[in-house]
XYZ file of C-alpha atoms in Angstrom:
567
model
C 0.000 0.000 0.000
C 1.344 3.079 -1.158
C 1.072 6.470 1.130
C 2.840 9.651 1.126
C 5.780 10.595 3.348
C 4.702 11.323 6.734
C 4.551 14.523 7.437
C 7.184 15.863 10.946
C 5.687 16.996 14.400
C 8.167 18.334 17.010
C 11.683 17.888 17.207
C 11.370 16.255 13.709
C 9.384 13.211 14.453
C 6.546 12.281 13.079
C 3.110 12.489 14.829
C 1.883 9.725 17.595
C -0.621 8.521 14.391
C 2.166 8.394 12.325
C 4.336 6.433 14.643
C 1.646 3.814 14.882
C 1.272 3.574 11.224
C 4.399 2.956 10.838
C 4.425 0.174 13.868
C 1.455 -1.635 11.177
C 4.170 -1.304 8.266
C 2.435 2.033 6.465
C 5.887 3.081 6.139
C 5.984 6.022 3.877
C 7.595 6.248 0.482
C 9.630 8.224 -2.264
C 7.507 10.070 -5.238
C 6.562 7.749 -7.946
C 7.155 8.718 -11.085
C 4.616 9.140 -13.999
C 6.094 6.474 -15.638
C 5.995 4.384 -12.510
C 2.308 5.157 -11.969
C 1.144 3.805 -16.002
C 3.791 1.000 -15.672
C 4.197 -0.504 -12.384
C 7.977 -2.129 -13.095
C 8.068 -5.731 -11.783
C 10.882 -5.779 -9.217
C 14.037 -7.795 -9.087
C 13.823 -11.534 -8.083
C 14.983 -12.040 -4.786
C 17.795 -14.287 -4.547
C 18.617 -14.257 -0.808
C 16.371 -18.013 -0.541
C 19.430 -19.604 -3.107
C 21.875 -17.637 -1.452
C 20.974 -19.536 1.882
C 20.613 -23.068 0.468
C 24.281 -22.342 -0.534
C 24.384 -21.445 -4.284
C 27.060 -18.650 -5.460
C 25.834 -15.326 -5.834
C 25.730 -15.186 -9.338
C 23.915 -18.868 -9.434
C 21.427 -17.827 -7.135
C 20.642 -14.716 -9.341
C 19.867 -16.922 -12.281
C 17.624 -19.234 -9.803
C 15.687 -16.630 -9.183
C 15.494 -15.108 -12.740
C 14.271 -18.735 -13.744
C 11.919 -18.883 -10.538
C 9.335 -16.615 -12.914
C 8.783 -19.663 -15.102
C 9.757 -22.488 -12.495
C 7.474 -21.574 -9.913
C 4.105 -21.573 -12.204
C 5.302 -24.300 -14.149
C 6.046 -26.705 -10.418
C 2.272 -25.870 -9.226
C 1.364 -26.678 -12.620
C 2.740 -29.748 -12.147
C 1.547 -30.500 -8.732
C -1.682 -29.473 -9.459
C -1.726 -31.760 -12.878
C -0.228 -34.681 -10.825
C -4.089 -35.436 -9.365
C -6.189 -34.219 -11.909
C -4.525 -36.897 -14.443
C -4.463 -39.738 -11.645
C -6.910 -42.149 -12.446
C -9.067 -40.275 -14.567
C -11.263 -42.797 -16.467
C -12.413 -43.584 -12.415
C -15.054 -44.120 -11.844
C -15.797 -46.214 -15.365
C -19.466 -44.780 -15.583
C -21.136 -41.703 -17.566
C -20.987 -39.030 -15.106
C -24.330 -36.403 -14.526
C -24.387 -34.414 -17.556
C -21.211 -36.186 -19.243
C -24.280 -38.132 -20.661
C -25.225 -35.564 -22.915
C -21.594 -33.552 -23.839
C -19.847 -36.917 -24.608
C -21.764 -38.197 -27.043
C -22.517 -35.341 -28.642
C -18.519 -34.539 -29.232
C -18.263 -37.846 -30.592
C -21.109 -37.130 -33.010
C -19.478 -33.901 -33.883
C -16.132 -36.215 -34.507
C -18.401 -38.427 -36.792
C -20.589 -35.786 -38.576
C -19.712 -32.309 -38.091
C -22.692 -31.428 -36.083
C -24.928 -33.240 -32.977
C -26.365 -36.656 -34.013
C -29.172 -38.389 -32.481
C -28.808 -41.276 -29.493
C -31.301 -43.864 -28.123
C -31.913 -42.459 -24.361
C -29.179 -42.812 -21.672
C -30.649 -45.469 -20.330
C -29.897 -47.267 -23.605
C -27.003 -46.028 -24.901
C -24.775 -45.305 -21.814
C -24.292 -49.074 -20.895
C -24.180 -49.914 -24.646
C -20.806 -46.963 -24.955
C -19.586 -48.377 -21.675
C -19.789 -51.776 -22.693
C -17.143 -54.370 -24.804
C -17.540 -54.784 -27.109
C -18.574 -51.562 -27.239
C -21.660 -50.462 -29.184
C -22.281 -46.855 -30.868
C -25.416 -46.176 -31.263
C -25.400 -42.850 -33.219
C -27.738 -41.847 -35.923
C -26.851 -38.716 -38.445
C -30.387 -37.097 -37.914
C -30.053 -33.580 -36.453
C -30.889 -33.531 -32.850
C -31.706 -29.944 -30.806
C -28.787 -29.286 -28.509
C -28.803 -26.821 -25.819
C -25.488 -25.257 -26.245
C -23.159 -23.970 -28.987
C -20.596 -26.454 -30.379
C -16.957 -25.241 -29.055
C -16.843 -27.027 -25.426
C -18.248 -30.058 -27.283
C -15.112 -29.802 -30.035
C -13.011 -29.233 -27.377
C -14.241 -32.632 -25.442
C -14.035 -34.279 -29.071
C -10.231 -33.732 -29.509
C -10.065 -35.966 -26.521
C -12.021 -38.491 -27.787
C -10.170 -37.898 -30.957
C -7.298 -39.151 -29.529
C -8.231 -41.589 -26.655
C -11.445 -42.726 -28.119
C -14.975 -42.843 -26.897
C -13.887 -43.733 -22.948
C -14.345 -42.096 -19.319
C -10.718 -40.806 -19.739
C -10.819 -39.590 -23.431
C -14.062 -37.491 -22.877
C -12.534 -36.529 -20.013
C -8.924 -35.518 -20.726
C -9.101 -32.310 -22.522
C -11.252 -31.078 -19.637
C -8.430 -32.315 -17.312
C -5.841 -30.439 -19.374
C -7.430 -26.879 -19.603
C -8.447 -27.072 -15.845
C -4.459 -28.094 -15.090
C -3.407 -25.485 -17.759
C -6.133 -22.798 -16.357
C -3.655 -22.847 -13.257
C -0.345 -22.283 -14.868
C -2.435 -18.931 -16.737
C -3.703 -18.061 -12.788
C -0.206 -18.042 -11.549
C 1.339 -16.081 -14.729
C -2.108 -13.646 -14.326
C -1.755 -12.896 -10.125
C 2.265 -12.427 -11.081
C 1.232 -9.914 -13.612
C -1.522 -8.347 -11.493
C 0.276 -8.184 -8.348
C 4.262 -7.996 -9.280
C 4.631 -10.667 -7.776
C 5.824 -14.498 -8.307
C 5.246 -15.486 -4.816
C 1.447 -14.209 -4.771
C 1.124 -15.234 -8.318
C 1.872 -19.171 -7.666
C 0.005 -18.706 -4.246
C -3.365 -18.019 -6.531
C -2.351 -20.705 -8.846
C -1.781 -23.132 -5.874
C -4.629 -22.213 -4.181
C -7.050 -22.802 -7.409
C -5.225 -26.602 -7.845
C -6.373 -27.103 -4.004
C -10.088 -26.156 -4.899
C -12.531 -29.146 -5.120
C -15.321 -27.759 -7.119
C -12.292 -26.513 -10.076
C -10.921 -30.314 -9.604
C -13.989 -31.839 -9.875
C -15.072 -29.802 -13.098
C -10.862 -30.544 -14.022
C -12.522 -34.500 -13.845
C -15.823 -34.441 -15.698
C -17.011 -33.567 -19.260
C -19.059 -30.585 -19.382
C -18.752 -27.104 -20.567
C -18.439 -24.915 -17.687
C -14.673 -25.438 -17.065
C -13.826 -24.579 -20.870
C -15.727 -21.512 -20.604
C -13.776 -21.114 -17.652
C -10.296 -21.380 -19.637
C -11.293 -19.146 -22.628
C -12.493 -16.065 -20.031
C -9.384 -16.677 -17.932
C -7.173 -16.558 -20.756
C -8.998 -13.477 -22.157
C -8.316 -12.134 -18.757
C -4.623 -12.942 -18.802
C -4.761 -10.721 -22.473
C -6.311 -7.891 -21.440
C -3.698 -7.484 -18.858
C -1.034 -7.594 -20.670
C -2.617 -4.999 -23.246
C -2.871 -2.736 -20.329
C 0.928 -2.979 -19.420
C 1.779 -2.421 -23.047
C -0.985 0.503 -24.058
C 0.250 2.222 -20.795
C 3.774 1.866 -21.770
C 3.199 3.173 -25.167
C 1.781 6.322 -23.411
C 4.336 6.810 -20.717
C 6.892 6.683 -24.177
C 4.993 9.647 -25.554
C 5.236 12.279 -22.392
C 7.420 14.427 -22.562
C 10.650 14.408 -20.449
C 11.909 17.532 -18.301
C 15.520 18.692 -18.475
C 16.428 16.960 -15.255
C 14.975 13.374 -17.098
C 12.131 13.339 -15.406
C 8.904 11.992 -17.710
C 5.857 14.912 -16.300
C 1.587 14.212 -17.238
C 1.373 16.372 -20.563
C -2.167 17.448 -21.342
C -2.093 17.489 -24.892
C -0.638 13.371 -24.891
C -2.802 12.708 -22.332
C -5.918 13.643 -25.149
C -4.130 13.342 -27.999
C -1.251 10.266 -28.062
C -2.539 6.963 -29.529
C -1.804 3.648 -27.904
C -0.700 1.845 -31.258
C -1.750 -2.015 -32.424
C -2.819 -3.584 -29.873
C -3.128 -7.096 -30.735
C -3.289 -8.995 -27.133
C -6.882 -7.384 -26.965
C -8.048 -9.378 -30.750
C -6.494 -11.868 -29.145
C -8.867 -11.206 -26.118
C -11.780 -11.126 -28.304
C -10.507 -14.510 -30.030
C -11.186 -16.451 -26.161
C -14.310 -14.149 -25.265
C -15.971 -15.567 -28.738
C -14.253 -19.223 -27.957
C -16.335 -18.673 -24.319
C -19.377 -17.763 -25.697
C -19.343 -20.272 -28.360
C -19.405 -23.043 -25.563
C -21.886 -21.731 -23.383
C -23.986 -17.919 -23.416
C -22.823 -17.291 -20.182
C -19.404 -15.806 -22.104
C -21.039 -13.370 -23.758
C -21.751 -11.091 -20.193
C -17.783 -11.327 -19.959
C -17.700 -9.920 -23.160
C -19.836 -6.890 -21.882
C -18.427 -6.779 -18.729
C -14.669 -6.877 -20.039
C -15.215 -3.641 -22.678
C -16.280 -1.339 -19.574
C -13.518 -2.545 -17.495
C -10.932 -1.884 -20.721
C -12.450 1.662 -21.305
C -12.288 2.350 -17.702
C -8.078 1.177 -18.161
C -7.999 3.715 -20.713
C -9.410 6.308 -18.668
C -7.235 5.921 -15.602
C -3.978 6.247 -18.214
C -5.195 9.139 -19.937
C -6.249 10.510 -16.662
C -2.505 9.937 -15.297
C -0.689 10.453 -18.495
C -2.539 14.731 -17.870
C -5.876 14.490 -20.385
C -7.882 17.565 -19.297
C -10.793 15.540 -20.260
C -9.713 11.802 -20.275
C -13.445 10.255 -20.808
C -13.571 12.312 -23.979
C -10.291 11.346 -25.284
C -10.870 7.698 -24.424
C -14.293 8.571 -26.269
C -11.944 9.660 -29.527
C -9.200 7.305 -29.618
C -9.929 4.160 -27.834
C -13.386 3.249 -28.061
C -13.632 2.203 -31.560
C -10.189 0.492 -30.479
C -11.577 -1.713 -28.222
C -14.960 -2.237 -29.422
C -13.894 -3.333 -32.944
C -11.092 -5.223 -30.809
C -13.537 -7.412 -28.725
C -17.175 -7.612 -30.246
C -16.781 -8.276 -33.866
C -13.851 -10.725 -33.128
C -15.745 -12.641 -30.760
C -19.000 -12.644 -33.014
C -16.698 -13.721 -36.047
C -14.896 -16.533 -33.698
C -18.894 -17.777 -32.684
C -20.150 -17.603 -36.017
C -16.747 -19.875 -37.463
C -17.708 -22.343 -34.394
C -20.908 -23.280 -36.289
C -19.051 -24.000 -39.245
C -19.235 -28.039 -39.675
C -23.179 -27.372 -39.069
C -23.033 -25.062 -41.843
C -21.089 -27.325 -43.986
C -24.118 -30.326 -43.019
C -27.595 -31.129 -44.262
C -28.877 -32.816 -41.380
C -28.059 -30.649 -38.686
C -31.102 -29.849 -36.462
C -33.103 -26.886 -38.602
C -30.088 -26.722 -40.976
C -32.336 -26.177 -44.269
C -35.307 -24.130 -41.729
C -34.833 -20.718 -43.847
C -34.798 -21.933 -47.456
C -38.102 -22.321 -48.737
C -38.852 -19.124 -46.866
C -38.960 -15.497 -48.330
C -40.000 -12.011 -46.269
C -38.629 -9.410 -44.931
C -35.234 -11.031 -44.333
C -34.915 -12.897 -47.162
C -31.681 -10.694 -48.414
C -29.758 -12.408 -45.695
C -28.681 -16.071 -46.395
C -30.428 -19.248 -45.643
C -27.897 -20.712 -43.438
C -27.349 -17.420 -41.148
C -31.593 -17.254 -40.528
C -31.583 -20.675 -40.215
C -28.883 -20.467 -37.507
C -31.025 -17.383 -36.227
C -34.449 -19.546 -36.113
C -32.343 -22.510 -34.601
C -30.368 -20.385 -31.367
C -33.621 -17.975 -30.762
C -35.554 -21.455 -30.007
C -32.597 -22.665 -28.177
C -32.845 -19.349 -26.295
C -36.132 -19.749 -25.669
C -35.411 -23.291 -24.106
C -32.944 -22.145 -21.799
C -34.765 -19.427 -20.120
C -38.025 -21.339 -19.776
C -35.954 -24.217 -18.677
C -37.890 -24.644 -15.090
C -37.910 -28.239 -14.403
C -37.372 -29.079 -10.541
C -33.935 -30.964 -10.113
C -33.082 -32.212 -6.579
C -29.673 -30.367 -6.617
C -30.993 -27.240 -8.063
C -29.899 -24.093 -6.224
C -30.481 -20.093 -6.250
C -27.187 -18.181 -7.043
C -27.082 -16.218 -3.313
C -26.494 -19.755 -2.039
C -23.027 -20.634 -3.844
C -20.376 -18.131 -2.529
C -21.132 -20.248 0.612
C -21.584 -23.465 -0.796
C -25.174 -24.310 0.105
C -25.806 -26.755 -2.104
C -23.428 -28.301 -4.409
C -24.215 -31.168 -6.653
C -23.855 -34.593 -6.704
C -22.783 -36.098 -9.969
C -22.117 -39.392 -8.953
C -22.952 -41.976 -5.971
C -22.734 -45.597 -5.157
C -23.347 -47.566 -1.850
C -21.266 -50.752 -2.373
C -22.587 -53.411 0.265
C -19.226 -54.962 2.550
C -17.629 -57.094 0.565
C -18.190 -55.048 -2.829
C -16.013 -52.852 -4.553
C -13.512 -52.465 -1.712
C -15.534 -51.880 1.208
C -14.847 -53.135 4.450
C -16.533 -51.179 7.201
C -19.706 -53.448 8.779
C -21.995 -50.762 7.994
C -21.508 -50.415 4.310
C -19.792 -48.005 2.448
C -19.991 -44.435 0.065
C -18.598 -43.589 -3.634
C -19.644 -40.422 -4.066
C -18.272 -37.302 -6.672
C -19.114 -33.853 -5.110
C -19.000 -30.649 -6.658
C -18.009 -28.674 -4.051
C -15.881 -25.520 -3.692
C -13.223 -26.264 -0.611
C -15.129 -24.739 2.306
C -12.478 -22.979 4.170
C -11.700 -21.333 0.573
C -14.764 -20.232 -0.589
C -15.361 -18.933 2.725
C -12.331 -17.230 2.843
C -13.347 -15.778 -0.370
C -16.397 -13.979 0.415
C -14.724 -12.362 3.136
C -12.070 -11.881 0.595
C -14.487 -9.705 -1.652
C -15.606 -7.381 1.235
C -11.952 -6.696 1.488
C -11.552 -5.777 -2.095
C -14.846 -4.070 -2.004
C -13.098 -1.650 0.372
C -10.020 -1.446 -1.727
C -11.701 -0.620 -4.852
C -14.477 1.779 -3.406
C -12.065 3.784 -0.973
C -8.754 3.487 -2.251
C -9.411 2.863 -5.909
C -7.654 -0.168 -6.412
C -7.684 -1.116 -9.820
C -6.531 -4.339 -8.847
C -9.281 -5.234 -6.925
C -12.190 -3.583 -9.522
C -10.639 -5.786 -12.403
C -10.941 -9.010 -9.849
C -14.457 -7.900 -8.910
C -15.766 -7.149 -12.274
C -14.448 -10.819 -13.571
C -16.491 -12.197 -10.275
C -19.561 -9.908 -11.321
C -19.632 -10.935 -15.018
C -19.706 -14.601 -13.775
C -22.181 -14.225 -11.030
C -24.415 -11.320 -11.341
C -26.106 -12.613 -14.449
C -27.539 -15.713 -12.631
C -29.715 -13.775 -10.880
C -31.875 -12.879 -13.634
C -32.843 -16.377 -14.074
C -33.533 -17.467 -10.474
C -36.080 -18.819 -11.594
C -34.570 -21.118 -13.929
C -33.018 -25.008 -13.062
C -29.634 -23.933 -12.344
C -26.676 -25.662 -10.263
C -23.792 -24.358 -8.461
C -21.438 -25.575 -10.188
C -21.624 -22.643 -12.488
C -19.375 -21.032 -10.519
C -16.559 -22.852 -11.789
C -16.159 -19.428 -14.509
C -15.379 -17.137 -11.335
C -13.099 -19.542 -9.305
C -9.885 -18.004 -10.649
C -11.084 -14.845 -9.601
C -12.250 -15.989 -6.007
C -8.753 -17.125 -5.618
C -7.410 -14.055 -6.698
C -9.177 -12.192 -4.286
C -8.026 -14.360 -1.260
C -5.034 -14.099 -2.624
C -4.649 -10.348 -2.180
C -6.234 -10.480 1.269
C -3.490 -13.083 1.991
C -0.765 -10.205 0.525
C -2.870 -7.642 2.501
C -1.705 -9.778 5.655
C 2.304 -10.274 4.966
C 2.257 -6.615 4.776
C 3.899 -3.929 2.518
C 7.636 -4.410 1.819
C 8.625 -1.447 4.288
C 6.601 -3.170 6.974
C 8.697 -3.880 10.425
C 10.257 -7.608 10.776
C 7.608 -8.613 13.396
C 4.705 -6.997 11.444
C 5.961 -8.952 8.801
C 6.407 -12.311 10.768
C 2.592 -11.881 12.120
C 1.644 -11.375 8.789
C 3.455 -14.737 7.309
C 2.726 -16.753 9.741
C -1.406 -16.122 9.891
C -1.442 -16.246 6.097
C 0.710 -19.455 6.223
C -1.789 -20.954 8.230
C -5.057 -20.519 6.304
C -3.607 -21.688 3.469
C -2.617 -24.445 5.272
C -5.818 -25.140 6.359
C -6.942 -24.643 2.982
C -5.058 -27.487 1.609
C -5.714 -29.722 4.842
C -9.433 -28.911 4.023
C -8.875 -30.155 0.187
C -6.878 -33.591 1.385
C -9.713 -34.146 4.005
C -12.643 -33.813 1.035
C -10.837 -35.696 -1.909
C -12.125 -39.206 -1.214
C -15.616 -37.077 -2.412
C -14.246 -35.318 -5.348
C -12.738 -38.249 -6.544
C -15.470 -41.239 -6.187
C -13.285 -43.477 -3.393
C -14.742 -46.451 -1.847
C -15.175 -45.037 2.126
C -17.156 -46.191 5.062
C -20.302 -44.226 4.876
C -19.997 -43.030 8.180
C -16.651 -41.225 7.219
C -19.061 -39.789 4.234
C -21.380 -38.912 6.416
C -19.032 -37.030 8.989
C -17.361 -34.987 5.392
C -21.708 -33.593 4.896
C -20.880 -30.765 6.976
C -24.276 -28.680 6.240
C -27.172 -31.078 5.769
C -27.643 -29.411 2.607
C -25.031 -30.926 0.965
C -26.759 -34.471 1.400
């Protein structure tokens, strides 16, 4: 936390208030420069850890240079380690892996979703050997664009039609989605040590490990948005830098806020923000729910712009963000996304029996100047629209969105009660194998008091940090509660896990304190972060024989149901 110098009472010392901010670590610092301000320099990897283990100066410098990469890339791996290990278990077609499955191996087949006997039928007949493919080429109406499902087919692609091949890309992106977190909080805080603590503490949460296990959509719409985030970051280090190159620099060398850049300079190509628009359309082509980060993420880029214009010296920086940035970013992000959905469609366009495929070409009117195939693809998502919010159809593990930031009722995709004797069980009174998708309690609560603290930090101290982490949150979240009267699940909230672990994240860096904070505010600070996220992790080793379908005595099941909610 930066503050100004303290001001001096009597005798040249500071002020009794002063003191004591100073005895919490509010330790008061130099000027920063303008430059400084639009492009917060990452500092210089500590080497002082090598140095102690032993290594020569010089070979404890290039430790720590390499720590950047080796740190993400060793969570990576730790948090890949269990999200590979026995994936294909349990051997069965998982909740709604019953519909996204077979469909991506229909899209492997034909290019667009093929019809299936009911699950009843066809799931023992897939799971069976020889196995037995039951798959018809006439269109069937599907719920959700095709990209998640192409993504699950290059799995399948590869491993064939199995538990672990519809399940492996799913597994990759949620292990990969943690090597972008740490790389993102390194960026967003400048820092590798908070960076791989968000990336470790996303690989210890259950709900992103079950989703990591299990082939449905919401974890690849959670990898496009998080890798859309991870762009528009670094477009905001590089459009700032380009502006901070433009001021002008005083005699002494000192870069000073210049109205006329401030309104005037451009920001150049920016081409980490098409590439932004590229994931947002990838996001919305696998589920709708992308398309409010799409919304969401062009107010929180113009609002970027603003704050460097407003730094750089614009007189008027919402008018000069007005002038040379909005087309910018809005021909940046919409029409790339809506050209990345529309290409998405393209092996239905390229069929004649996809579902409604030929609806728009015996038909004239109005519209009729537009082409078949894009009003047929009009007729065919406005009645798959229409599905989705009139989809009201009671489910047992149905839940309203104010319940999920405290995990009031997760969902069970998958539960067997082998009898002693069966599948591994030995305890007299029979056993559980159960898959729950559920967020690590001690996390998730940490979390929401997490997001009051960033509440605070954006509303009072204008942290832009903590807007951008609560404006990812919002953009998953808010939008639910427009349809709470819709069948909808918690596990939704897969899209905003990055950012809850963000957000703890900082609160955890809010804790160690500021780097001119007193050794024993500092040692506090370490060693109460150190233990919630130790507890964090105990909490994720205590619930993994339920996010991972292990044979247990049902009374140890029964003692993990810690709200009788989540039964």
């Amino acid at each position: 936390m930066l503050v100004d110098e303290p001001g001096e009472g009597v005798n040249g010392r500071p002020v009794s208030w002063e003191r004591r901010l100073r005895d919490f670590g509010h330790v008061g610092r130099s000027p920063v420069s303008v430059r400084e301000r639009l492009v917060v320099p990452f500092p210089e990897p500590g080497s002082w850890l090598w140095r102690t283990l032993g290594f020569s100066p010089a070979a404890a410098c290039r430790l720590a240079r390499w720590s950047q990469w080796g740190g993400p890339l060793l969570v990576t791996l730790l948090a890949g380690v269990p999200r590979f290990w026995r994936l294909g278990s349990p051997r069965a077609v998982v909740f709604d892996e019953t519909y996204y499955a077979k469909d991506a191996w229909s899209m492997l087949r034909f290019g667009y979703e093929g019809t299936w006997p009911s699950s009843k039928i066809s799931d023992p007949q897939i799971l069976a050997g020889p196995q037995v493919i039951p798959l018809s080429d006439t269109g069937s109406f599907v719920a959700h664009p095709p990209t998640g499902k192409w993504v699950i087919a290059l799995g399948e692609w590869m491993f064939g039609l199995t538990p672990f091949g519809w399940r492996f890309m799913t597994a990759l992106l949620g292990t990969l989605s943690v090597l972008m977190l740490c790389r993102i909080g390194r960026r967003l805080f400048r820092s590798t040590l908070l960076g791989c603590l968000a990336g470790a503490l996303m690989a210890v949460d259950g709900l992103h490990y079950v989703m990591s296990r299990t082939a449905l959509l919401d974890l690849v719409v959670m990898f496009f948005v998080l890798a859309a985030f991870g762009c528009l970051l670094i477009d905001r280090d590089s459009a700032r830098a380009r502006l901070a190159a433009a001021l002008p620099v005083d005699e002494d060398g000192r870069v000073r806020p210049d109205g006329h850049t401030g309104d005037r300079a451009g920001t150049g190509a920016r081409p980490w923000r098409l590439a932004a628009g590229l994931f947002l359309g990838l996001a919305a082509s696998t589920k709708w729910n992308g398309l409010y980060f799409l919304v969401f993420f062009v107010i929180l880029t113009l609002l970027w712009d603003v704050g460097a214009r407003r730094v750089a010296g614009a007189h008027r920086p919402y008018r000069a963000v007005l002038r040379k940035d909005l087309g910018c970013s809005v021909l940046s992000l919409a029409p790339v996304a809506v050209l990345t959905y529309s290409t998405a469609w393209t092996g239905w366009f390229l069929s004649d029996n996809g579902y409604g495929r030929h609806w728009a070409d015996a038909r004239g009117g109005t519209w009729s100047w537009i082409p078949a195939p894009l009003r047929s693809l009009w007729h065919y998502e406005h009645a798959v629209y229409q599905f989705n919010v009139g989809l009201s159809t009671p489910h047992k593990y149905q839940s309203n969105p104010w319940s999920w930031p405290v995990l009031g009722r997760p969902v069970l995709f998958h539960y067997q009660s082998p009898a002693p004797g069966q599948d591994g069980c030995h305890a007299v009174g029979g056993c559980a194998q159960a898959i729950l998708a559920l967020g690590t309690p001690l996390l998730w609560w940490s979390a929401c008091c997490a997001l009051v603290y960033l509440l605070y930090r954006w509303a009072l101290r204008r942290d832009w940090r903590s807007g951008a982490i609560l404006c990812a949150v919002g953009a998953g979240y808010l939008p639910w509660f427009l349809y709470q009267d819709r069948t909808i699940f918690s596990f939704y909230a897969v899209v905003f896990v990055p950012y809850l672990c963000l957000a703890v994240t900082m609160m955890l860096g809010a804790l160690l304190g500021p780097a001119g904070a007193t050794q024993g505010r500092r040692i506090r600070g370490a060693v109460a972060a150190g233990v919630l996220v130790l507890l964090i992790a105990w909490n994720f080793i205590y619930f993994f024989p339920v996010y991972t379908g292990q044979t247990i005595p049902y009374a140890d099941w029964h003692a993990r149901m810690w709200l009788d909610t989540w039964i």
